[in-house]
Amino acid sequence: MSELSNDAKLSIVSGFLLDSPPGELNDVFNDVRVLVDDESLLENGVASIFEEYNLEQFITVTPPGQKHQVILSKYGKVDETRYLDPRSSQTFYVDHIRQTTSDAEEVERNAETEPYRDALDQAAAKYIAEHYPNGVATVFDGNELVLQIVGNKYNPDNFWNGRWRSIWTTQIGSSELKGLVRVNVHYYEDGNVQLTASKDLTVNIGSSSDPRAFATAAIKQIAKAEADFQNALSDKFADLSEGIFKGLRRALPITRNKINWDSIATYKIGSELSSK
């Protein structure tokens, strides 16, 4: 890549990093470092790429002095380097490359929206504990209430990793809740297969001026919508496996004869190979 300009190199690096499968960003970055072979360029040029990846992929960090995790989100971005943890009412500095936090500062809560945000946060935490073994939920408030959910499952010993992301938005007092669910799975034993699925969703939660009632209704509909999507995805995958994928496999070689691999030397090609 030595003949390319620095901008061209960073553009290629960006493409690789932003397409990194769940849990494999560091592996991809280490491969890119070998490919580019320019530590100075990467040190000065990849921070913004890591930030974009972290926000898009709902990467989680632990705020300073806290035990819970928070999702890094554009809805929680305060300035160029600081992000909000709405649960503890503090902002903090983020190192996007190392995914570490520091320098916490308290912020004031929004008295009008905080009761709704807090109620939804508590209801979401219970939902996550019941349905997402490694899940995190964060609720942001502002012009609208935003619930983000992420569930990661990393299993490199068996050559697969996966990530569930969903985001739900609504206005206080509205009866409509809009969502987007995205699933990414990477399987890489003796191959490289990726599953990507997404779906826009809209559910009706009724209208309530009581924050607890609102949160209960919202999570009930979210749970149903996400379960329906998961079940539909499982059914579709089963159909693909038994239908389209099965049709792509040849039951017998073109000779219509099965190969006895233990006696491969008896075949002409085996003889030719073994004689050399």
CSV table of N, CA and C in Angstrom, one decimal, residues 224-234:
chain,number,residue,atom,x,y,z
A,224,LYS,N,-42.8,-8.3,23.1
A,224,LYS,CA,-43.6,-9.0,22.2
A,224,LYS,C,-43.0,-8.8,20.8
A,225,ALA,N,-42.7,-7.6,20.4
A,225,ALA,CA,-42.2,-7.3,19.0
A,225,ALA,C,-40.9,-7.9,18.8
A,226,GLU,N,-40.0,-7.9,19.8
A,226,GLU,CA,-38.7,-8.5,19.6
A,226,GLU,C,-38.7,-10.0,19.6
A,227,ALA,N,-39.6,-10.6,20.4
A,227,ALA,CA,-39.8,-12.0,20.4
A,227,ALA,C,-40.3,-12.5,19.0
A,228,ASP,N,-41.3,-11.7,18.5
A,228,ASP,CA,-41.9,-12.1,17.2
A,228,ASP,C,-40.8,-12.0,16.1
A,229,PHE,N,-40.0,-11.0,16.2
A,229,PHE,CA,-38.9,-10.9,15.2
A,229,PHE,C,-37.9,-12.0,15.3
A,230,GLN,N,-37.5,-12.4,16.5
A,230,GLN,CA,-36.6,-13.5,16.7
A,230,GLN,C,-37.2,-14.8,16.2
A,231,ASN,N,-38.4,-15.0,16.5
A,231,ASN,CA,-39.1,-16.3,16.0
A,231,ASN,C,-39.2,-16.3,14.5
A,232,ALA,N,-39.5,-15.2,13.9
A,232,ALA,CA,-39.6,-15.1,12.4
A,232,ALA,C,-38.2,-15.4,11.8
A,233,LEU,N,-37.2,-14.8,12.4
A,233,LEU,CA,-35.8,-15.0,11.9
A,233,LEU,C,-35.4,-16.5,12.0
A,234,SER,N,-35.8,-17.1,13.1
A,234,SER,CA,-35.4,-18.5,13.3
A,234,SER,C,-36.2,-19.4,12.3
